[in-house]
Short mmCIF file of C-alpha atoms and ligand atoms in Angstrom, two decimals:
data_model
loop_
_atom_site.label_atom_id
_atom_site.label_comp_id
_atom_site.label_asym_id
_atom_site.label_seq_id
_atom_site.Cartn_x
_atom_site.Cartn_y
_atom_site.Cartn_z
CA UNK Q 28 0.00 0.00 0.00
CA UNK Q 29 1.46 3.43 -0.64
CA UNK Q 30 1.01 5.02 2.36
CA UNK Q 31 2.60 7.85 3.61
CA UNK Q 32 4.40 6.80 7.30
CA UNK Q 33 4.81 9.27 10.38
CA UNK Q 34 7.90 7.72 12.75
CA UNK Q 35 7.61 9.87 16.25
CA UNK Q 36 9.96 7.37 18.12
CA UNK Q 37 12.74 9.66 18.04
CA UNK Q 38 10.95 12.20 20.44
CA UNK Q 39 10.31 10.01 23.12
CA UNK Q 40 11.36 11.74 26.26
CA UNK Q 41 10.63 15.21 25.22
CA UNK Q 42 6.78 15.12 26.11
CA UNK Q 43 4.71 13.90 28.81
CA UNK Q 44 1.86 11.35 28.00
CA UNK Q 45 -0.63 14.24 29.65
CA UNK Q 46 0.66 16.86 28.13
CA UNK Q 47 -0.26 15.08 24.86
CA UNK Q 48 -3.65 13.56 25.73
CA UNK Q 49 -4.37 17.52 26.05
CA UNK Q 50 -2.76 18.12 22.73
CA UNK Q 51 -4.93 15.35 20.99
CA UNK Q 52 -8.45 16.51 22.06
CA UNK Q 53 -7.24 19.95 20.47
CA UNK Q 54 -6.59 18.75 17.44
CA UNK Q 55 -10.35 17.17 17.36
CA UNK Q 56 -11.81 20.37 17.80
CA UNK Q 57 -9.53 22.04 15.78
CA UNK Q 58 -9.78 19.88 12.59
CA UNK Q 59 -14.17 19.80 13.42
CA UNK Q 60 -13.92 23.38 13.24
CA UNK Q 61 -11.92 23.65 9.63
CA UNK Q 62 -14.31 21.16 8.27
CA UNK Q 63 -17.50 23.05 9.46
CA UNK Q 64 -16.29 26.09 7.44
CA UNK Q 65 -18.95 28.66 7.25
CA UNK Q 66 -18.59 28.95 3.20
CA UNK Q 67 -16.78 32.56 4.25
CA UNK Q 68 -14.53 32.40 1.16
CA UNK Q 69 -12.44 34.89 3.54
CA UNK Q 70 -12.02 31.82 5.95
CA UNK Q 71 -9.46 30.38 3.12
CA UNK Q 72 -10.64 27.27 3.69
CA UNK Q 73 -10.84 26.17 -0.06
CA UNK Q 74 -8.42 24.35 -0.21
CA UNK Q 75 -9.64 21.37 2.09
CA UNK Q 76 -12.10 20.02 -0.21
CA UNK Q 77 -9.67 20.41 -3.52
CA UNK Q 78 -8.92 17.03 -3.75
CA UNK Q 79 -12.56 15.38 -3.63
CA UNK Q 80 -14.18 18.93 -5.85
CA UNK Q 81 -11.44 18.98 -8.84
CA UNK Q 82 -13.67 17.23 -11.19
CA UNK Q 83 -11.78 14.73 -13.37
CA UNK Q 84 -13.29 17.17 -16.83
CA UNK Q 85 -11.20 19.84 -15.13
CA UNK Q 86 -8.04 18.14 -14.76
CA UNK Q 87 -8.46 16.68 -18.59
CA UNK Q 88 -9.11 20.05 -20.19
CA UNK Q 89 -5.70 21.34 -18.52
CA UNK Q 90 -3.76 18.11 -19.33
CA UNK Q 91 -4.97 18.88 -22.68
CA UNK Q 92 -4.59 22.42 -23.10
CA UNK Q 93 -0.98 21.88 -21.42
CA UNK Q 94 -0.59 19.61 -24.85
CA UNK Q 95 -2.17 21.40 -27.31
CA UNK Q 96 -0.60 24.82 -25.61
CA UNK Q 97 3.09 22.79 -26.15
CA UNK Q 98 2.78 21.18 -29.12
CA UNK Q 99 5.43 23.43 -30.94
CA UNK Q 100 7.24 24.75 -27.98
CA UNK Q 101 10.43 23.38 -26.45
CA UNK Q 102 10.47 25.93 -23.49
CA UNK Q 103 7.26 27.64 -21.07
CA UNK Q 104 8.03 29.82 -18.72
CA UNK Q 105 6.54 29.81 -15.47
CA UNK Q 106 6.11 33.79 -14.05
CA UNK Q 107 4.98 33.64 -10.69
CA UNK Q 108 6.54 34.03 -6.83
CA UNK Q 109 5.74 32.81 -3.53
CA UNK Q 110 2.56 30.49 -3.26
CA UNK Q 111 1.98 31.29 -6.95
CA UNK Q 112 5.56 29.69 -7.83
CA UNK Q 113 6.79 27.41 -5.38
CA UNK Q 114 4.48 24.25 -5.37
CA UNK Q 115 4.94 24.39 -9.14
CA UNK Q 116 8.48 24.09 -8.76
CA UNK Q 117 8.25 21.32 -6.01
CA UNK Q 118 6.37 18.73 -7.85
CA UNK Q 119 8.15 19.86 -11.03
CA UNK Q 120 11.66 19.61 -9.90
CA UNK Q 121 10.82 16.25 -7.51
CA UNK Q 122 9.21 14.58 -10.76
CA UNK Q 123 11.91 15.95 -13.55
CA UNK Q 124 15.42 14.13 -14.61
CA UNK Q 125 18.70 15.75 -12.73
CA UNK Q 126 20.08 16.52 -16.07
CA UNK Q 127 19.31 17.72 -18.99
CA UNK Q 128 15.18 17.42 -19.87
CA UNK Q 129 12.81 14.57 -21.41
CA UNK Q 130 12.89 15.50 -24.83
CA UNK Q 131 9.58 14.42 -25.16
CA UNK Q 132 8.58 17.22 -23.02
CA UNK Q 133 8.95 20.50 -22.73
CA UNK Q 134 11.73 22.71 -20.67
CA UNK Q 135 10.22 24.54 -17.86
CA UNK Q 136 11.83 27.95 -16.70
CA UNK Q 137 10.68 30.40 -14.51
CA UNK Q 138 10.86 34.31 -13.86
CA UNK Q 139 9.73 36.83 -11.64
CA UNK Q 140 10.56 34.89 -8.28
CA UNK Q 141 13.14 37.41 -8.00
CA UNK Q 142 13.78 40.61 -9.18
CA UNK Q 143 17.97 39.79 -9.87
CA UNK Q 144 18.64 41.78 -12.93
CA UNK Q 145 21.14 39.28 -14.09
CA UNK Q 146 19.00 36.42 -13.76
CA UNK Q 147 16.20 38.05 -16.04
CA UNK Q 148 18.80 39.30 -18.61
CA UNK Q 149 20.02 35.86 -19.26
CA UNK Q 150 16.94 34.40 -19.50
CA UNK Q 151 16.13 36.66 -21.72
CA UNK Q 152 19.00 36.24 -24.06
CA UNK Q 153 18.49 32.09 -23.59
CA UNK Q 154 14.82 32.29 -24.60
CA UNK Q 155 15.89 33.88 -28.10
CA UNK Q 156 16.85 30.85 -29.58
CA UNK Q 157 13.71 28.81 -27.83
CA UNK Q 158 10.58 28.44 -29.08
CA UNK Q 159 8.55 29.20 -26.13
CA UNK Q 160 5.13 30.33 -24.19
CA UNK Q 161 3.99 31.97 -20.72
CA UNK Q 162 2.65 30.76 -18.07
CA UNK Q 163 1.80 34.08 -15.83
CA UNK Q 164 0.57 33.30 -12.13
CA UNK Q 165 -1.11 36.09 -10.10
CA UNK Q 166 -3.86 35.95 -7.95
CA UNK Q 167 -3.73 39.71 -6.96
CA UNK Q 168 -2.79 40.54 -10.06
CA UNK Q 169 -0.43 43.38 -8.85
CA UNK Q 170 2.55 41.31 -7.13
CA UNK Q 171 5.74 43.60 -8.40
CA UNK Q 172 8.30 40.51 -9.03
CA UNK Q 173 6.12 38.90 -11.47
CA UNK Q 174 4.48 42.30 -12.94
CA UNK Q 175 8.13 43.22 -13.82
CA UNK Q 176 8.83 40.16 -15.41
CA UNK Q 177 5.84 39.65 -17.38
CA UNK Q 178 6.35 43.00 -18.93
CA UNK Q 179 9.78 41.77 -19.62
CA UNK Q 180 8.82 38.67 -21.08
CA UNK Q 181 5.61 39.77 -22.83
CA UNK Q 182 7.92 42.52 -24.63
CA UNK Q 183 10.45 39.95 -25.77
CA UNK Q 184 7.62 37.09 -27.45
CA UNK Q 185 5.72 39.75 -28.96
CA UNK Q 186 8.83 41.48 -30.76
CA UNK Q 187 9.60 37.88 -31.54
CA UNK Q 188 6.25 36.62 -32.73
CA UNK Q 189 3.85 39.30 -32.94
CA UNK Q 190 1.36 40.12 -30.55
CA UNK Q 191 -1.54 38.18 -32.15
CA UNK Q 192 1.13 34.73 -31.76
CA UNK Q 193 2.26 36.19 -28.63
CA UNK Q 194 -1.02 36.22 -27.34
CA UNK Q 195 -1.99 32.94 -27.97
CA UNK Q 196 0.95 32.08 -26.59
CA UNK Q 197 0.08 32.93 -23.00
CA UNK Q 198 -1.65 31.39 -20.17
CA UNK Q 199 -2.80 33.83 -17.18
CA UNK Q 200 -3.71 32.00 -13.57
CA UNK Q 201 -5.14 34.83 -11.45
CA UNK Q 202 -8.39 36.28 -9.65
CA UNK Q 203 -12.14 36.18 -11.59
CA UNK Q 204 -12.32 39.51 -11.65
CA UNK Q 205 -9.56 41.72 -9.90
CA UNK Q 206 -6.04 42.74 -10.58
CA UNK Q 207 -4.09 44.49 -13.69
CA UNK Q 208 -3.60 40.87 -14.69
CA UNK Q 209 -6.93 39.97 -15.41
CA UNK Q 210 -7.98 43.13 -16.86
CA UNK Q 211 -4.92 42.46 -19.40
CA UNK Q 212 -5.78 39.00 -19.87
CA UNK Q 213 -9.54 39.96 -20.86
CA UNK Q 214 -8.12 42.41 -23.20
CA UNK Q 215 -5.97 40.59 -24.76
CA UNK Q 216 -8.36 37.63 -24.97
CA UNK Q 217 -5.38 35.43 -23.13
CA UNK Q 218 -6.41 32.01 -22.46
CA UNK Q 219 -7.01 31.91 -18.27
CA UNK Q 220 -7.60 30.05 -15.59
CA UNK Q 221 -9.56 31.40 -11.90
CA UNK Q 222 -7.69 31.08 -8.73
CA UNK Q 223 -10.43 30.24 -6.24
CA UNK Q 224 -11.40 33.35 -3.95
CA UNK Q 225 -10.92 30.51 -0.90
CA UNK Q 226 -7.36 29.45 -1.40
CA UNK Q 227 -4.49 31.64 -0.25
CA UNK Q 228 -1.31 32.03 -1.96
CA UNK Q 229 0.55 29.30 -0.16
CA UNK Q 230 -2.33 26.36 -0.20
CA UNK Q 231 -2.95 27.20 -4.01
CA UNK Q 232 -0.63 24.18 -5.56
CA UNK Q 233 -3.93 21.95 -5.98
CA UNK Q 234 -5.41 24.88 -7.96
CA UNK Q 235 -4.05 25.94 -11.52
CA UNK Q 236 -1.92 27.82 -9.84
CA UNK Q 237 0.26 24.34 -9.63
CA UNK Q 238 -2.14 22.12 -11.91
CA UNK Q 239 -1.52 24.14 -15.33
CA UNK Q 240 2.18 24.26 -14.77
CA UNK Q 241 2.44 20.71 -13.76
CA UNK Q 242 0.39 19.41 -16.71
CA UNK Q 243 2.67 21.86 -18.62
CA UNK Q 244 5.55 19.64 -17.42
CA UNK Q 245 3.48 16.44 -18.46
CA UNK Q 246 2.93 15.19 -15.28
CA UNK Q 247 -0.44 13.24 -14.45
CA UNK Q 248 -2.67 15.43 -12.46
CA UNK Q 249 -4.93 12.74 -11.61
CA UNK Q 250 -2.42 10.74 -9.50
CA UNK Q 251 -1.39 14.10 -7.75
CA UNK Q 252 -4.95 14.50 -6.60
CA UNK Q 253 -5.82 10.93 -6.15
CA UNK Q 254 -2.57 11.43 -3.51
CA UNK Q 255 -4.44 13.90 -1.98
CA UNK Q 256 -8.00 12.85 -1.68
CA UNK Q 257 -6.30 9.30 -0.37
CA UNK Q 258 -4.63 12.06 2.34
CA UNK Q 259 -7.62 14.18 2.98
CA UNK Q 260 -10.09 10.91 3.78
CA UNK Q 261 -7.09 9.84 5.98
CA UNK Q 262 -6.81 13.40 8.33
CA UNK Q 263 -10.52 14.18 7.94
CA UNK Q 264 -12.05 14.68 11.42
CA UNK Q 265 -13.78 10.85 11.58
CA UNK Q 266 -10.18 9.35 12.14
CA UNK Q 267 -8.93 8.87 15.29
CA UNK Q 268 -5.57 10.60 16.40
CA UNK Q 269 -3.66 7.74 16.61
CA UNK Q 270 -3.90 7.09 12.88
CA UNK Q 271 -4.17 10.74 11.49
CA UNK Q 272 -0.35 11.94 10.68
CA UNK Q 273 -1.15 15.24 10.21
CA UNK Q 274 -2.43 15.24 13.81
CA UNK Q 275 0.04 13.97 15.40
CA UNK Q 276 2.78 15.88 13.41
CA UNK Q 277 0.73 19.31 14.88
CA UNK Q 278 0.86 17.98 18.09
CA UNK Q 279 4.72 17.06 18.11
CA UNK Q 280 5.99 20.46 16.72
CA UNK Q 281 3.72 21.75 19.18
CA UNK Q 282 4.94 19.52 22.30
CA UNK Q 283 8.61 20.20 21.07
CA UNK Q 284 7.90 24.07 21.08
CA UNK Q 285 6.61 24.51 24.37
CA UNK Q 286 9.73 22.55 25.31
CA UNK Q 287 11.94 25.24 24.05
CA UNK Q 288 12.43 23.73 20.70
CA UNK Q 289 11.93 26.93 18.62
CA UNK Q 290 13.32 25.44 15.31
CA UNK Q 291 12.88 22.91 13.17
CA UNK Q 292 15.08 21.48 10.08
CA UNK Q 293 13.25 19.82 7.80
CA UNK Q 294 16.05 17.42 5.98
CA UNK Q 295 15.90 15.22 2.81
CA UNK Q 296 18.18 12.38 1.75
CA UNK Q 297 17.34 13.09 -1.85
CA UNK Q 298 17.77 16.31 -3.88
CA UNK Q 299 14.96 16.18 -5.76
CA UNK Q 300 12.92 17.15 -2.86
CA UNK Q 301 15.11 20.17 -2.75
CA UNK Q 302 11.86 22.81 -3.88
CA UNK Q 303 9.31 20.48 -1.94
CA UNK Q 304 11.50 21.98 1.36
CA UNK Q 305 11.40 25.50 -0.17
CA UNK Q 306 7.21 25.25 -0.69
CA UNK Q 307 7.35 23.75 3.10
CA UNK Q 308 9.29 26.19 4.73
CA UNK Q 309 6.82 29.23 3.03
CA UNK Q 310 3.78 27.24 4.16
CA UNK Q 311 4.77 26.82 7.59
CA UNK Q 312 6.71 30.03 7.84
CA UNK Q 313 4.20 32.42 6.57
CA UNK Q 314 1.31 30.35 8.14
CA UNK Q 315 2.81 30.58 11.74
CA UNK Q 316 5.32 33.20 12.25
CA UNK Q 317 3.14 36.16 13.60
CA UNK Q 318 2.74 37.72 16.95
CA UNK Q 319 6.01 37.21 18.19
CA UNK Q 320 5.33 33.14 17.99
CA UNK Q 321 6.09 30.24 15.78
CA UNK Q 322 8.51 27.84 14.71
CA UNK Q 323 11.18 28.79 12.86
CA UNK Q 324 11.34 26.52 9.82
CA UNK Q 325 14.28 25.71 8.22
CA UNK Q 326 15.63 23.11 5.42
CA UNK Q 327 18.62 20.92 5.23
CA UNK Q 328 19.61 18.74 2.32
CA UNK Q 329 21.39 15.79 3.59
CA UNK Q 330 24.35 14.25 3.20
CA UNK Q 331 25.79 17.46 1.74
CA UNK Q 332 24.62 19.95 4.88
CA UNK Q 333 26.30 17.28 7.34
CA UNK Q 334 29.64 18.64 6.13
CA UNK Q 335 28.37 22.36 6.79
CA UNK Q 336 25.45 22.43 9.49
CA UNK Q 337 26.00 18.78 10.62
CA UNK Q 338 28.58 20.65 13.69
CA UNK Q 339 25.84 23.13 15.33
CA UNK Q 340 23.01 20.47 14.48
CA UNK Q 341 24.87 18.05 16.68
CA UNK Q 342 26.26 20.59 19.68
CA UNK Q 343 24.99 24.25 19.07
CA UNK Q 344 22.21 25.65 20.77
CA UNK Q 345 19.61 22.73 22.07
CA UNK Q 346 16.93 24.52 20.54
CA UNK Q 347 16.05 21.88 17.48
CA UNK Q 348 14.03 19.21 16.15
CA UNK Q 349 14.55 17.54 12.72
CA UNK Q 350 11.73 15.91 10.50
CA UNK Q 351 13.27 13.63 7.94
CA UNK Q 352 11.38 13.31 4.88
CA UNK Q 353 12.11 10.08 3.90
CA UNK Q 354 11.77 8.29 0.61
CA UNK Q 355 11.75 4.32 0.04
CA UNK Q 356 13.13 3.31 -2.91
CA UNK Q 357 14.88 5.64 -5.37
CA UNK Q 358 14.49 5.57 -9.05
CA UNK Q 359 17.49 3.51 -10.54
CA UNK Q 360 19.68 1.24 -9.16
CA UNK Q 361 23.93 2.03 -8.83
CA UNK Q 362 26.44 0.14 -6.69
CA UNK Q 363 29.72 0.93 -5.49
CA UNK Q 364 31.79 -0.74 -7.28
CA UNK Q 365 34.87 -2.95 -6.50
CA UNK Q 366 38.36 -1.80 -7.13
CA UNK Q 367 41.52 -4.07 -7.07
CA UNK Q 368 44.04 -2.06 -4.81
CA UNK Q 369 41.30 -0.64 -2.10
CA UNK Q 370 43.17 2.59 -1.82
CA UNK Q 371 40.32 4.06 -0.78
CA UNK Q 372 39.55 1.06 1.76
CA UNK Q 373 35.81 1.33 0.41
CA UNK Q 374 35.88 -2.47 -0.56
CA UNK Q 375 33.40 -3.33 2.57
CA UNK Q 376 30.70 -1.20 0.58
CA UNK Q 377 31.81 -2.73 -2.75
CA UNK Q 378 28.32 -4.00 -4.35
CA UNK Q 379 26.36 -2.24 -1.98
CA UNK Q 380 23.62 0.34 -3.13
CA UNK Q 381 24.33 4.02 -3.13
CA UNK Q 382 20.79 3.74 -1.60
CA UNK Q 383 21.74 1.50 1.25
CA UNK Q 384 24.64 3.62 2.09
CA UNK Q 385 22.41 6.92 2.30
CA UNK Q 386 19.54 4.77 3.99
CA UNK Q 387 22.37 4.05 6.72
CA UNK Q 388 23.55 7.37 6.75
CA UNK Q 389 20.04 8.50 7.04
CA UNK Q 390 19.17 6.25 10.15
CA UNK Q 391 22.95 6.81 11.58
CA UNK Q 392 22.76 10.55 12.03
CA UNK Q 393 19.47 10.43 13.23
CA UNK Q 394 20.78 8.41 16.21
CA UNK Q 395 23.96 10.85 16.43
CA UNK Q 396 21.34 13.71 16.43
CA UNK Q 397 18.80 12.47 18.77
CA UNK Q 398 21.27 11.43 21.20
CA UNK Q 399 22.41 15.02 21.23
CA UNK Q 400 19.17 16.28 22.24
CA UNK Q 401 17.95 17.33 18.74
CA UNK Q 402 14.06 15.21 18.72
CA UNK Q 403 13.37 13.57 15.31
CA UNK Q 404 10.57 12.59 13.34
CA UNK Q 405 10.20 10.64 9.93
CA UNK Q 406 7.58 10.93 7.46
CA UNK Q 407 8.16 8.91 4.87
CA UNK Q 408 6.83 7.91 1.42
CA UNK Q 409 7.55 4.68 -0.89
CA UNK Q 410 8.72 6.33 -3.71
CA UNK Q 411 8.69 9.71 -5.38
CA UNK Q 412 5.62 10.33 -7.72
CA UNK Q 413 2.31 11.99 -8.49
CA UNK Q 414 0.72 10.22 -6.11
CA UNK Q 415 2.99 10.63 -3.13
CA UNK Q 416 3.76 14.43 -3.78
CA UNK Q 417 -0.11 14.64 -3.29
CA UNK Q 418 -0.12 12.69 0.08
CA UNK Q 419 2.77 14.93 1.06
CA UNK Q 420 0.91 18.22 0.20
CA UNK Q 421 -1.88 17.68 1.41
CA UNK Q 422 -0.63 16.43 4.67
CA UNK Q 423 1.60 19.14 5.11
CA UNK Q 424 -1.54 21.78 4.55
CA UNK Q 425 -3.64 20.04 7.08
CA UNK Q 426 -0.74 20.15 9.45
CA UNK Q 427 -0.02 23.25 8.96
CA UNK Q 428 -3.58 24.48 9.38
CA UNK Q 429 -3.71 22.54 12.52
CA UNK Q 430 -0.39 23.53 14.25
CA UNK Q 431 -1.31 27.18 13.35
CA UNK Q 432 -4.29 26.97 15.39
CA UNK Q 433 -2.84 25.00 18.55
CA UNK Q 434 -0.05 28.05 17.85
CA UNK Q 435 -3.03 30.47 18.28
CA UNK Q 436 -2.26 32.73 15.41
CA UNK Q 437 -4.17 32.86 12.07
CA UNK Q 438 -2.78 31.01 9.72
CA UNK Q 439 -4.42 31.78 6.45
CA UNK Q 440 -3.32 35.43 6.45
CA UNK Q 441 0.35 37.48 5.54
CA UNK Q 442 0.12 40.87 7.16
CA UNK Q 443 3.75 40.59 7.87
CA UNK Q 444 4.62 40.22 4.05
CA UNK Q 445 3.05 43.82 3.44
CA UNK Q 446 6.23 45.83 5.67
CA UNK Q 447 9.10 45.16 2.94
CA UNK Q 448 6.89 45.86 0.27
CA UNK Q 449 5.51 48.92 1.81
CA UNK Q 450 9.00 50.09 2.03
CA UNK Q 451 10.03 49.18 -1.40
CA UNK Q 452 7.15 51.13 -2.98
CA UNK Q 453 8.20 54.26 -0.78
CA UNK Q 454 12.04 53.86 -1.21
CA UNK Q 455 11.18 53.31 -5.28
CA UNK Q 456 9.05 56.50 -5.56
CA UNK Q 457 5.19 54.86 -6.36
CA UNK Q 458 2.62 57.23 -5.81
CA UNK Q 459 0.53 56.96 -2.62
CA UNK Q 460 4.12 55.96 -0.83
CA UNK Q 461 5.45 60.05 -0.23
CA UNK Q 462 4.62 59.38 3.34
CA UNK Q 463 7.14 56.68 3.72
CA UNK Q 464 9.44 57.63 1.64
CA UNK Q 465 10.28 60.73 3.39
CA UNK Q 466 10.45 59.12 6.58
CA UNK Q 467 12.83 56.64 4.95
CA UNK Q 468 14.87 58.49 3.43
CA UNK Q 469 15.33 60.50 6.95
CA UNK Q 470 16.32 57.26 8.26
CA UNK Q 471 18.52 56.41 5.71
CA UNK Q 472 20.28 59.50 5.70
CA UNK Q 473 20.55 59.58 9.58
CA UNK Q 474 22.44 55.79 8.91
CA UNK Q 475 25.07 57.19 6.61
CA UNK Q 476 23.88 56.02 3.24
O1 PA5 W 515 1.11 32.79 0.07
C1 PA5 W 515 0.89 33.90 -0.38
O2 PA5 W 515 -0.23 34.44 -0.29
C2 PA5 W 515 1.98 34.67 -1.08
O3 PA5 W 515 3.17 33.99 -1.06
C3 PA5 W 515 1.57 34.94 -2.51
O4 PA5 W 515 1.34 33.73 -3.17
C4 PA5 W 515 2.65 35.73 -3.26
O5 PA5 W 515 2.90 36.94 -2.59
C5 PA5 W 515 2.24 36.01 -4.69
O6 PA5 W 515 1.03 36.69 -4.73
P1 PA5 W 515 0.19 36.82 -6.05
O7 PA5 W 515 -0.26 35.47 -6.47
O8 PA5 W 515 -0.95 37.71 -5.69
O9 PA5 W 515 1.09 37.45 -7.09
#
């Protein structure tokens, strides 16, 4: 059965059994009280019925726009940031070869999750030779990163195609009716797709916010959400504690944070997973981190971080807790291989999997870490696919909906994200931002620069 696992052995010690019976009847409420949603789309609560509501017509038409839309391109480019960019990239980059790209498919890029100058020029120059489309992801509409590079990019495929080819060679994902983006879009008769008024930037990846540029990839939307609806029967509020992961993943973060565990490392054994950190680490950060609370979340790729952050995971500050997220069985199979002289005495692992040696290395640092007071929890999947990046998302979500609310902050809502912007806007000169950029510039001046 392909079943996503949750290990919590590792954090034995840390909690008392009554602190956590009064964890788990929290979590009851809690998880009644998402699923009674009041139909509020300001609640954000959208996003918990995505799995079992995506009708399978939906998912076809974008698998078969996504072909029809690629047919004669080797290149789209995804323009997006935040939740409008990084579940895209997660599944994308967990499901896609290391090196080079499926010829069969096309290349996916993507712009406007910074706004690095030298980044954008290059791509710029790279897309000449490519035949490419757009992908533009916005559900405000207004988001600067993106705006800038859409502009950028729009410029470039019209002066190389025309703007009636350029136009049908863009895809807009943003708001029903709001934003600069949509009233473009309807002027330019783009092909689009609505971003649900009840799903926030960050829970958005089951939309086509992360459908259209998965399908775009070729990946099989249907598995994705059949991983997802498997996860959502399995944390719905019917199932017990004991066998809901989500749950019980709340409730250990939780535990582990009132026991002066204010950080957590979320680590992975396998690269791939790389961008599924990056979308975890803006779900839980931007979910939890508000009114002077929250755990910090942070991402380590393992082996290679051992030989950098393996030192202050093992004897810095006690104020840690790893989850591993584990995978089963990689792709393709490659042994060490035997070598006459031993030089290198590696002979002992001679014919042993490069999987069994990270496997040990895996299970061997978890023992080094948890024996130096650094609490660890797996969650683990078989194998990397459609199916088990939807498990993972949609476990993560509920979790993070859950341990938001134990945390007693809001967790569907950003205010924090507005200050740098705010500043930005003032420091750049936009109208409406005098105000602030007088005071700025006061403060900048009384700094020196
Ligand atoms: O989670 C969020 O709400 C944010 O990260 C947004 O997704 C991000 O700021 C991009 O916003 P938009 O889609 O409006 O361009």
């Amino acid at each position: 059965m392909d079943e996503l696992k949750i290990n919590l052995t590792d954090t034995k010690g840390y909690v008392e059994p009554r602190d956590m019976e009064a964890f788990q009847h929290q979590t009851t409420r809690i998880i009644s009280k998402l699923e009674e949603k009041s139909g509020d789309p300001d609640e954000f609560l959208g996003w918990l019925d995505l799995p079992q509501q995506t009708s399978r017509e939906e998912l076809i038409e974008m698998a078969r726009t996504a072909e029809s839309f690629t047919k004669d391109l080797d290149t789209v480019l995804i323009i997006g940031i935040g939740g409008s960019y990084l579940g895209a990239k997660a599944v994308i980059e967990a499901l896609s070869p290391y090196f080079g790209s499926d010829k069969s498919r096309p290349e996916i890029v993507f712009a406007g999750q910074n706004i690095d100058e030298d980044y954008h020029h290059e791509l710029r120059e790279w897309l000449n030779d490519r035949e490419y489309g757009i992908v533009v992801i916005s559900k405000s509409g207004t988001t600067t990163e993106p705006g800038i590079a859409f502009r950028i990019f729009k410029e470039h495929l019209e002066e190389k195609k025309g703007q009636q080819e350029a136009s049908r060679r863009i895809i807009a994902v943003t708001d029903r009716e709001k934003g600069a983006l949509r009233k473009l879009t309807n002027e330019r008769g783009y092909k689009s797709y609505v971003i649900p008024d009840d799903v926030g930037g960050r829970y958005s990846v089951l939309t086509p916010v992360g459908l259209v540029p998965i399908a775009m990839a070729g990946y099989d939307l249907h598995k994705l959400l059949e991983g997802a609806e498997a996860m959502r029967q399995r944390t719905s509020s019917e199932v017990e504690y004991h066998n809901n992961p989500a749950a019980q993943y709340a409730v250990m973060r939780n535990a582990l944070y009132q026991k002066g565990k204010a950080i957590e490392i979320l680590g992975i054994y396998q690269a791939r997973l790389y961008f599924f950190m990056e979308w975890w680490k803006q779900l839980f950060g931007e979910s939890e981190g508000k009114d002077h609370k929250g755990i910090f979340p942070s991402i380590a790729q393992f082996t290679t971080d051992l030989h950098s952050m393996g030192q202050y995971i093992q004897e810095g500050r006690r104020i840690l807790f790893e989850t591993i997220l584990s995978v089963e069985e990689p792709r393709h199979h490659l042994s060490v291989p035997p070598a006459n002289d031993d030089t290198d005495n590696l002979n002992y692992l001679s014919g042993k999997r490069m999987q069994e040696v990270n496997a040990m290395a895996e299970k061997g640092t978890r023992l080094a870490h948890t024996d130096g007071d650094v609490p660890n929890m797996t969650i683990s999947i078989p194998r990397i696919d459609e199916y088990n990046l939807g498990q993972l998302i949609y476990f993560f979500e509920k979790a993070c909906a859950i341990s938001g609310y134990m945390l007693d902050v809001e967790p569907f809502n950003q205010p924090g994200v507005e200050a740098y912007k705010t500043n930005m806007f003032g420091l750049l000169g936009k109208p409406g931002y005098e105000k602030e950029r007088q005071r700025l510039m006061e403060k900048l001046r009384e700094n020196g620069e």
